[in-house]
Tab-separated table of C-alpha atoms and ligand atoms in Angstrom:
chain	number	residue	atom	x	y	z
A	19	MET	CA	-4.663	-1.540	6.714
A	20	LEU	CA	-3.356	-4.762	8.259
A	21	SER	CA	-2.875	-4.992	11.983
A	22	TYR	CA	-3.144	-1.561	13.635
A	23	SER	CA	-6.354	0.134	14.762
A	24	GLN	CA	-4.944	3.669	14.895
A	25	PRO	CA	-4.908	5.052	11.334
A	26	SER	CA	-1.473	6.680	11.723
A	27	TYR	CA	0.090	3.254	12.341
A	28	GLN	CA	-1.552	1.507	9.404
A	29	LYS	CA	0.471	0.321	6.433
A	30	GLN	CA	-0.483	1.465	2.961
A	31	ASP	CA	0.146	0.048	-0.499
A	32	LYS	CA	3.101	2.046	-1.844
A	33	GLY	CA	2.286	1.181	-5.465
A	34	VAL	CA	-1.138	2.788	-5.019
A	35	GLU	CA	0.147	5.799	-3.093
A	36	LEU	CA	3.054	6.658	-5.381
A	37	ASN	CA	1.240	6.047	-8.678
A	38	PRO	CA	2.020	8.993	-11.020
A	39	ALA	CA	-1.622	8.979	-12.127
A	40	ASN	CA	-2.483	10.340	-8.661
A	41	PRO	CA	-3.218	14.063	-8.226
A	42	SER	CA	-0.315	14.414	-5.770
A	43	TYR	CA	2.587	12.333	-4.533
A	44	HIS	CA	6.219	12.571	-3.504
A	45	PRO	CA	7.998	12.156	-6.823
A	46	VAL	CA	9.476	8.650	-6.521
A	47	GLN	CA	8.145	7.162	-9.733
A	48	ALA	CA	7.883	10.324	-11.844
A	49	PRO	CA	8.382	14.080	-11.379
A	50	GLY	CA	5.682	15.701	-9.248
A	51	LYS	CA	2.663	17.728	-10.332
A	52	ASN	CA	3.298	20.884	-8.331
A	53	THR	CA	5.239	23.014	-10.804
A	54	THR	CA	4.514	26.366	-9.155
A	55	ALA	CA	7.377	28.853	-8.787
A	56	LYS	CA	6.690	28.823	-5.042
A	57	MET	CA	7.212	25.057	-4.884
A	58	ALA	CA	10.517	25.512	-6.727
A	59	ALA	CA	11.629	28.246	-4.310
A	60	ASN	CA	10.601	26.060	-1.352
A	61	LEU	CA	12.918	23.272	-2.543
A	62	ALA	CA	15.771	25.709	-3.232
A	63	GLY	CA	15.677	27.320	0.230
A	64	SER	CA	17.813	26.501	3.266
A	65	SER	CA	17.269	24.826	6.641
A	66	PRO	CA	19.358	23.484	9.528
A	67	TYR	CA	18.862	19.925	8.190
A	68	LYS	CA	19.199	20.582	4.477
A	69	LEU	CA	20.882	17.824	2.453
A	70	TRP	CA	19.672	18.242	-1.129
A	71	ASN	CA	18.290	20.910	-3.454
A	72	PHE	CA	15.856	18.903	-5.541
A	73	THR	CA	13.719	20.691	-8.127
A	74	THR	CA	10.142	20.297	-9.342
A	75	ASP	CA	11.601	18.132	-12.153
A	76	SER	CA	13.375	15.757	-9.777
A	77	VAL	CA	12.654	12.137	-9.061
A	78	ILE	CA	13.624	11.100	-5.531
A	79	ARG	CA	14.419	7.697	-4.003
A	80	CYS	CA	12.821	5.880	-1.064
A	81	VAL	CA	16.199	6.094	0.688
A	82	HIS	CA	16.197	9.895	0.588
A	83	CYS	CA	13.601	9.597	3.374
A	84	HIS	CA	14.197	6.027	4.588
A	85	GLY	CA	17.995	6.311	4.549
A	86	ASP	CA	21.075	5.859	6.718
A	87	TYR	CA	20.646	8.418	9.511
A	88	ARG	CA	24.414	8.548	10.090
A	89	LEU	CA	24.773	10.229	6.698
A	90	ALA	CA	22.258	13.003	7.443
A	91	THR	CA	25.029	15.575	7.885
A	92	PRO	CA	24.242	19.008	6.420
A	93	ALA	CA	27.927	20.020	6.598
A	94	ALA	CA	28.860	17.126	4.282
A	95	PRO	CA	25.665	15.923	2.582
A	96	PRO	CA	25.749	12.607	0.745
A	97	ALA	CA	25.408	12.773	-3.042
A	98	GLY	CA	21.875	12.270	-4.358
A	99	ASN	CA	22.913	8.893	-5.780
A	100	ALA	CA	24.916	7.786	-2.699
A	101	ARG	CA	24.439	4.424	-1.012
A	102	LEU	CA	21.987	5.218	1.753
A	103	ALA	CA	20.697	1.744	2.606
A	104	PRO	CA	18.591	1.848	5.784
A	105	HIS	CA	19.267	-1.369	7.672
A	106	THR	CA	18.672	0.371	10.963
A	107	SER	CA	17.735	3.821	12.185
A	108	ARG	CA	17.465	5.647	15.455
A	109	TYR	CA	14.234	7.098	14.039
A	110	ARG	CA	10.920	5.324	13.685
A	111	GLY	CA	9.930	3.880	10.326
A	112	LEU	CA	13.603	3.549	9.271
A	113	LEU	CA	13.489	7.273	8.583
A	114	MET	CA	16.692	9.171	7.894
A	115	ASN	CA	15.813	11.955	10.300
A	116	ASN	CA	13.356	12.718	13.062
A	117	LEU	CA	9.685	13.335	12.265
A	118	ARG	CA	7.008	14.033	14.817
A	119	ASP	CA	3.793	12.887	13.217
A	120	ARG	CA	1.622	11.135	15.828
A	121	VAL	CA	1.868	12.866	19.208
A	122	LEU	CA	0.424	16.352	18.903
A	123	LYS	CA	2.083	19.262	20.657
A	124	PRO	CA	0.779	19.953	24.134
A	125	LYS	CA	-0.293	23.507	24.950
A	126	ASP	CA	2.627	25.958	25.186
A	127	GLU	CA	5.231	23.627	23.656
A	128	PRO	CA	7.253	25.827	21.318
A	129	TYR	CA	8.041	25.066	17.676
A	130	ALA	CA	11.223	23.027	17.212
A	131	ALA	CA	12.832	22.474	13.818
A	132	ALA	CA	14.012	19.041	15.006
A	133	ASP	CA	10.396	17.815	15.037
A	134	PHE	CA	10.302	18.152	11.249
A	135	ALA	CA	13.974	17.442	10.478
A	136	LEU	CA	13.004	14.878	7.840
A	137	CYS	CA	11.045	17.454	5.818
A	138	TYR	CA	13.835	19.997	6.144
A	139	GLN	CA	16.301	17.641	4.429
A	140	CYS	CA	14.628	18.868	1.223
A	141	HIS	CA	12.240	21.717	2.097
A	142	ALA	CA	13.169	25.235	3.267
A	143	GLU	CA	12.422	26.101	6.879
A	144	ALA	CA	11.583	29.801	6.392
A	145	PRO	CA	7.943	29.432	5.226
A	146	TYR	CA	7.088	27.418	8.338
A	147	VAL	CA	8.425	29.917	10.860
A	148	ASP	CA	6.985	33.109	9.358
A	149	LYS	CA	3.901	33.692	11.465
A	150	SER	CA	2.877	36.948	9.728
A	151	GLY	CA	0.452	35.376	7.239
A	152	ASP	CA	1.860	37.675	4.531
A	153	PRO	CA	2.344	36.229	1.044
A	154	ARG	CA	5.815	34.719	0.484
A	155	SER	CA	7.688	33.588	-2.595
A	156	ASP	CA	8.388	30.094	-1.186
A	157	THR	CA	4.920	28.834	-0.267
A	158	ASN	CA	1.402	28.932	-1.709
A	159	PHE	CA	-0.029	28.755	1.825
A	160	PRO	CA	1.028	31.903	3.705
A	161	PHE	CA	-0.476	30.615	6.975
A	162	HIS	CA	1.968	27.713	7.297
A	163	GLY	CA	4.043	29.532	9.911
A	164	MET	CA	1.049	30.787	11.860
A	165	HIS	CA	-0.183	27.213	12.349
A	166	VAL	CA	3.205	25.673	13.067
A	167	VAL	CA	4.635	28.281	15.467
A	168	ASP	CA	1.862	30.589	16.661
A	169	ILE	CA	-1.164	28.652	17.948
A	170	LYS	CA	0.414	27.284	21.098
A	171	ASN	CA	-2.691	27.943	23.239
A	172	MET	CA	-5.464	26.890	20.891
A	173	GLY	CA	-7.796	24.058	21.730
A	174	SER	CA	-8.355	21.895	24.745
A	175	GLY	CA	-8.379	18.399	23.227
A	176	GLY	CA	-5.808	15.660	23.859
A	177	THR	CA	-2.592	14.991	21.962
A	178	SER	CA	-3.298	12.030	19.664
A	179	ILE	CA	-3.451	12.720	15.946
A	180	ASP	CA	-5.817	9.738	15.638
A	181	THR	CA	-8.497	11.099	17.988
A	182	PRO	CA	-11.205	13.395	16.539
A	183	GLY	CA	-11.177	16.789	18.274
A	184	ASP	CA	-7.675	16.497	19.718
A	185	GLY	CA	-5.235	19.406	19.411
A	186	GLN	CA	-4.248	22.058	21.942
A	187	GLY	CA	-0.998	23.580	20.704
A	188	ASN	CA	1.173	24.313	17.677
A	189	ALA	CA	0.319	22.186	14.650
A	190	LEU	CA	2.308	19.330	13.130
A	191	CYS	CA	2.786	19.037	9.355
A	192	SER	CA	0.925	15.745	9.430
A	193	GLU	CA	-2.313	17.281	10.725
A	194	CYS	CA	-2.820	18.709	7.207
A	195	HIS	CA	-0.487	16.371	5.250
A	196	TYR	CA	-1.525	13.103	6.889
A	197	ARG	CA	-0.194	10.616	4.316
A	198	LEU	CA	3.181	11.569	3.004
A	199	HIS	CA	3.781	9.230	0.077
A	200	GLY	CA	0.897	10.215	-2.190
A	201	GLN	CA	-2.846	10.114	-2.655
A	202	GLY	CA	-5.659	9.693	-5.120
A	203	PRO	CA	-8.679	11.991	-5.336
A	204	ASN	CA	-10.913	12.078	-2.261
A	205	ALA	CA	-8.187	12.360	0.311
A	206	ARG	CA	-9.764	13.311	3.642
A	207	GLY	CA	-11.215	16.818	3.234
A	208	ASN	CA	-9.733	17.152	-0.247
A	209	PRO	CA	-11.909	15.968	-3.156
A	210	SER	CA	-9.304	16.959	-5.784
A	211	GLY	CA	-6.506	15.144	-3.967
A	212	ASP	CA	-4.049	17.890	-4.908
A	213	ARG	CA	-1.025	19.150	-2.994
A	214	LEU	CA	-0.848	16.275	-0.507
A	215	VAL	CA	-3.477	18.031	1.596
A	216	ASN	CA	-5.109	15.267	3.640
A	217	PHE	CA	-6.547	16.080	7.053
A	218	ALA	CA	-5.689	13.833	9.982
A	219	PRO	CA	-8.440	12.238	12.099
A	220	ASN	CA	-8.073	14.900	14.823
A	221	VAL	CA	-9.401	17.520	12.362
A	222	THR	CA	-13.213	17.493	12.266
A	223	ALA	CA	-16.096	19.034	10.310
A	224	ASN	CA	-17.332	22.547	11.149
A	225	SER	CA	-20.838	23.208	12.497
A	226	ASN	CA	-22.249	23.053	8.934
A	227	GLY	CA	-20.869	19.556	8.592
A	228	ASP	CA	-18.149	20.652	6.137
A	229	LEU	CA	-14.597	19.352	6.108
A	230	GLU	CA	-12.918	20.638	2.980
A	231	TRP	CA	-9.838	22.343	1.596
A	232	ASP	CA	-10.710	24.042	-1.693
A	233	GLY	CA	-7.486	24.751	-3.578
A	234	ALA	CA	-9.184	26.787	-6.304
A	235	GLN	CA	-10.942	29.053	-3.787
A	236	ARG	CA	-7.949	28.893	-1.429
A	237	SER	CA	-10.209	28.242	1.531
A	238	CYS	CA	-10.728	25.791	4.395
A	239	SER	CA	-13.969	24.669	6.045
A	240	LEU	CA	-13.341	22.588	9.167
A	241	THR	CA	-12.764	22.624	12.909
A	242	CYS	CA	-9.279	22.160	14.302
A	243	HIS	CA	-7.774	22.862	17.730
A	244	GLY	CA	-11.192	24.119	18.832
A	245	VAL	CA	-11.290	26.767	16.088
A	246	GLU	CA	-13.997	26.734	13.445
A	247	HIS	CA	-13.128	27.663	9.826
A	248	ASN	CA	-16.428	28.498	8.216
A	249	PRO	CA	-14.741	28.928	5.737
A	250	LYS	CA	-11.408	30.733	6.194
A	251	GLN	CA	-9.669	32.144	3.130
A	252	TYR	CA	-5.966	32.511	2.322
B	30	HEC	C1	9.220	12.072	1.198
B	30	HEC	C2	9.703	11.086	2.120
B	30	HEC	C3	9.401	9.632	1.851
B	30	HEC	C4	9.668	8.907	0.718
B	30	HEC	C5	10.316	9.391	-0.577
B	30	HEC	C6	9.250	7.548	1.010
B	30	HEC	N1	8.732	7.476	2.272
B	30	HEC	FE1	7.979	5.815	3.192
B	30	HEC	N2	7.470	6.915	4.833
B	30	HEC	C7	7.742	8.244	4.996
B	30	HEC	C8	7.200	8.681	6.268
B	30	HEC	C9	7.271	10.078	6.824
B	30	HEC	C10	6.605	7.541	6.855
B	30	HEC	C11	5.874	7.462	8.189
B	30	HEC	C12	6.770	6.848	9.213
B	30	HEC	C13	6.020	6.454	10.445
B	30	HEC	O1	5.245	7.250	10.969
B	30	HEC	O2	6.218	5.312	10.880
B	30	HEC	C14	6.810	6.433	5.934
B	30	HEC	C15	6.357	5.134	6.146
B	30	HEC	C16	6.580	4.069	5.298
B	30	HEC	C17	6.130	2.725	5.520
B	30	HEC	C18	5.335	2.223	6.738
B	30	HEC	C19	3.971	2.841	6.847
B	30	HEC	C20	3.222	2.898	5.541
B	30	HEC	O3	2.868	4.013	5.095
B	30	HEC	O4	3.007	1.852	4.895
B	30	HEC	C21	6.551	1.975	4.471
B	30	HEC	C22	6.343	0.493	4.240
B	30	HEC	C23	7.272	2.871	3.566
B	30	HEC	N3	7.259	4.144	4.088
B	30	HEC	C24	7.851	2.488	2.376
B	30	HEC	C25	8.374	3.358	1.426
B	30	HEC	C26	8.842	2.948	0.109
B	30	HEC	C27	8.886	1.498	-0.382
B	30	HEC	C28	9.246	4.070	-0.540
B	30	HEC	C29	9.746	4.208	-1.966
B	30	HEC	C30	8.996	3.489	-2.994
B	30	HEC	C31	9.048	5.184	0.382
B	30	HEC	N4	8.508	4.714	1.550
B	30	HEC	C32	9.364	6.505	0.100
B	30	HEC	C33	8.391	9.071	4.108
B	30	HEC	C34	8.808	8.725	2.826
B	31	HEC	C1	14.003	13.658	-0.179
B	31	HEC	C2	13.415	14.969	-0.354
B	31	HEC	C3	12.102	15.279	0.320
B	31	HEC	C4	11.765	15.100	1.647
B	31	HEC	C5	12.623	14.507	2.747
B	31	HEC	C6	10.438	15.634	1.807
B	31	HEC	N1	9.985	16.116	0.606
B	31	HEC	FE1	8.184	16.976	0.267
B	31	HEC	N2	8.676	17.229	-1.708
B	31	HEC	C7	9.881	16.892	-2.277
B	31	HEC	C8	9.879	17.271	-3.679
B	31	HEC	C9	11.037	17.089	-4.667
B	31	HEC	C10	8.624	17.863	-3.918
B	31	HEC	C11	8.133	18.503	-5.228
B	31	HEC	C12	7.150	17.635	-5.968
B	31	HEC	C13	6.437	18.418	-7.048
B	31	HEC	O1	7.025	19.333	-7.638
B	31	HEC	O2	5.254	18.095	-7.284
B	31	HEC	C14	7.891	17.788	-2.654
B	31	HEC	C15	6.588	18.245	-2.499
B	31	HEC	C16	5.901	18.265	-1.294
B	31	HEC	C17	4.542	18.736	-1.122
B	31	HEC	C18	3.653	19.299	-2.219
B	31	HEC	C19	3.078	18.197	-3.084
B	31	HEC	C20	2.176	18.736	-4.172
B	31	HEC	O3	1.776	17.932	-5.050
B	31	HEC	O4	1.834	19.921	-4.183
B	31	HEC	C21	4.238	18.615	0.210
B	31	HEC	C22	2.933	18.978	0.885
B	31	HEC	C23	5.400	18.058	0.855
B	31	HEC	N3	6.386	17.848	-0.080
B	31	HEC	C24	5.487	17.829	2.220
B	31	HEC	C25	6.567	17.222	2.843
B	31	HEC	C26	6.625	16.959	4.267
B	31	HEC	C27	5.545	17.313	5.260
B	31	HEC	C28	7.820	16.337	4.490
B	31	HEC	C29	8.338	15.790	5.804
B	31	HEC	C30	7.482	14.849	6.507
B	31	HEC	C31	8.503	16.224	3.206
B	31	HEC	N4	7.713	16.777	2.235
B	31	HEC	C32	9.747	15.640	3.007
B	31	HEC	C33	10.942	16.289	-1.650
B	31	HEC	C34	10.980	15.927	-0.317
B	32	HEC	C1	-2.843	24.010	8.727
B	32	HEC	C2	-2.576	23.090	7.639
B	32	HEC	C3	-1.127	22.880	7.217
B	32	HEC	C4	-0.056	22.567	8.016
B	32	HEC	C5	0.006	22.430	9.525
B	32	HEC	C6	1.064	22.371	7.116
B	32	HEC	N1	0.665	22.553	5.819
B	32	HEC	FE1	1.808	22.400	4.149
B	32	HEC	N2	0.247	23.023	2.973
B	32	HEC	C7	-1.023	23.273	3.428
B	32	HEC	C8	-1.862	23.664	2.306
B	32	HEC	C9	-3.344	24.053	2.388
B	32	HEC	C10	-1.040	23.620	1.157
B	32	HEC	C11	-1.448	23.906	-0.296
B	32	HEC	C12	-1.406	25.377	-0.596
B	32	HEC	C13	-1.807	25.705	-2.025
B	32	HEC	O1	-1.207	25.159	-2.956
B	32	HEC	O2	-2.732	26.522	-2.195
B	32	HEC	C14	0.282	23.211	1.627
B	32	HEC	C15	1.379	23.068	0.793
B	32	HEC	C16	2.625	22.603	1.192
B	32	HEC	C17	3.776	22.404	0.335
B	32	HEC	C18	3.835	22.678	-1.170
B	32	HEC	C19	4.611	23.972	-1.421
B	32	HEC	C20	3.883	25.199	-0.908
B	32	HEC	O3	4.118	25.565	0.267
B	32	HEC	O4	3.074	25.782	-1.630
B	32	HEC	C21	4.794	21.927	1.115
B	32	HEC	C22	6.202	21.581	0.667
B	32	HEC	C23	4.294	21.817	2.465
B	32	HEC	N3	2.976	22.248	2.485
B	32	HEC	C24	5.035	21.372	3.534
B	32	HEC	C25	4.628	21.450	4.863
B	32	HEC	C26	5.496	21.181	5.995
B	32	HEC	C27	6.947	20.758	5.901
B	32	HEC	C28	4.760	21.399	7.139
B	32	HEC	C29	5.206	21.331	8.585
B	32	HEC	C30	6.449	22.041	8.948
B	32	HEC	C31	3.419	21.789	6.694
B	32	HEC	N4	3.391	21.825	5.312
B	32	HEC	C32	2.348	22.073	7.536
B	32	HEC	C33	-1.465	23.166	4.733
B	32	HEC	C34	-0.665	22.881	5.833
């Protein structure tokens, strides 16, 4: 919590977030809990920023995300165990690559891979640019691409991820995956805490007062970018 009023700026306890007893987390302390074939294919796929092909059995290091940005070179990726110490970075949060996670996309701004370069160091890009909504082998959520590249005119709110009701263009990863390190049960809109689904403050309840992702039912009840999900199924 500490000093900042906007939730996206607040500092969290990494020991709590990354605890392997949590329902979901980036696998720093122990391998992760998403062992689906689609998760495996997602990590094996390519992207313009790809550095490493981790697997669902991998353990990763803080410096794979908070690492030396000068070594983020897909043509000659550093070894997984390389010295990546982050004494400085051109990217916020001593991140190894760019990540847009606070300023929402204004209406009509197109998708750009560079906004999510950090994620694409390890995750494939293809699932996030397929706007068809058809099932794919490399994601359990076939509407990833639709949200990230194909809602550029939806909503009339502002562009702060911390303001309820904001959102007017293509979505950011962090609107649905708000805290990246890990989470216990009762993440926002996610009682199970699974899959790092955690809705940002700009996402609000629907007209029934529901704000929930239900992983078992594969459905969402909420309002986002002016659109009510009451619920919507995938
Ligand atoms: C999967 C990528 C990833 C890994 C692995 C990771 N981080 Fe982060 N970390 C991020 C991102 C993304 C942010 C948000 C940056 C921002 O918006 O300022 C962040 C922010 C932070 C912050 C500041 C805000 C906060 O959440 O407290 C601290 C401190 C931090 N990380 C420490 C760590 C430590 C320590 C480790 C290893 C034990 C670690 N991180 C591993 C991606 C990662
Ligand atoms: C250094 C490599 C690395 C980076 C960078 C990275 N991830 Fe991951 N991520 C992984 C690995 C490995 C897994 C698989 C964990 C598992 O099998 O449970 C994973 C899993 C996930 C999951 C699923 C978690 C679950 O329990 O189902 C989400 C969501 C996710 N990552 C989002 C992101 C986003 C968003 C970014 C960018 C902000 C990002 N990741 C950056 C390595 C990375
Ligand atoms: C509109 C909400 C939403 C947005 C935006 C979003 N995700 Fe997800 N993501 C989900 C949901 C829901 C799941 C869980 C699907 C399941 O397991 O049923 C998920 C799962 C994942 C996983 C686990 C593997 C998989 O796909 O099954 C990864 C990795 C991931 N997301 C990365 C990202 C990245 C990177 C971005 C941005 C480029 C992003 N997500 C944007 C909702 C979203």
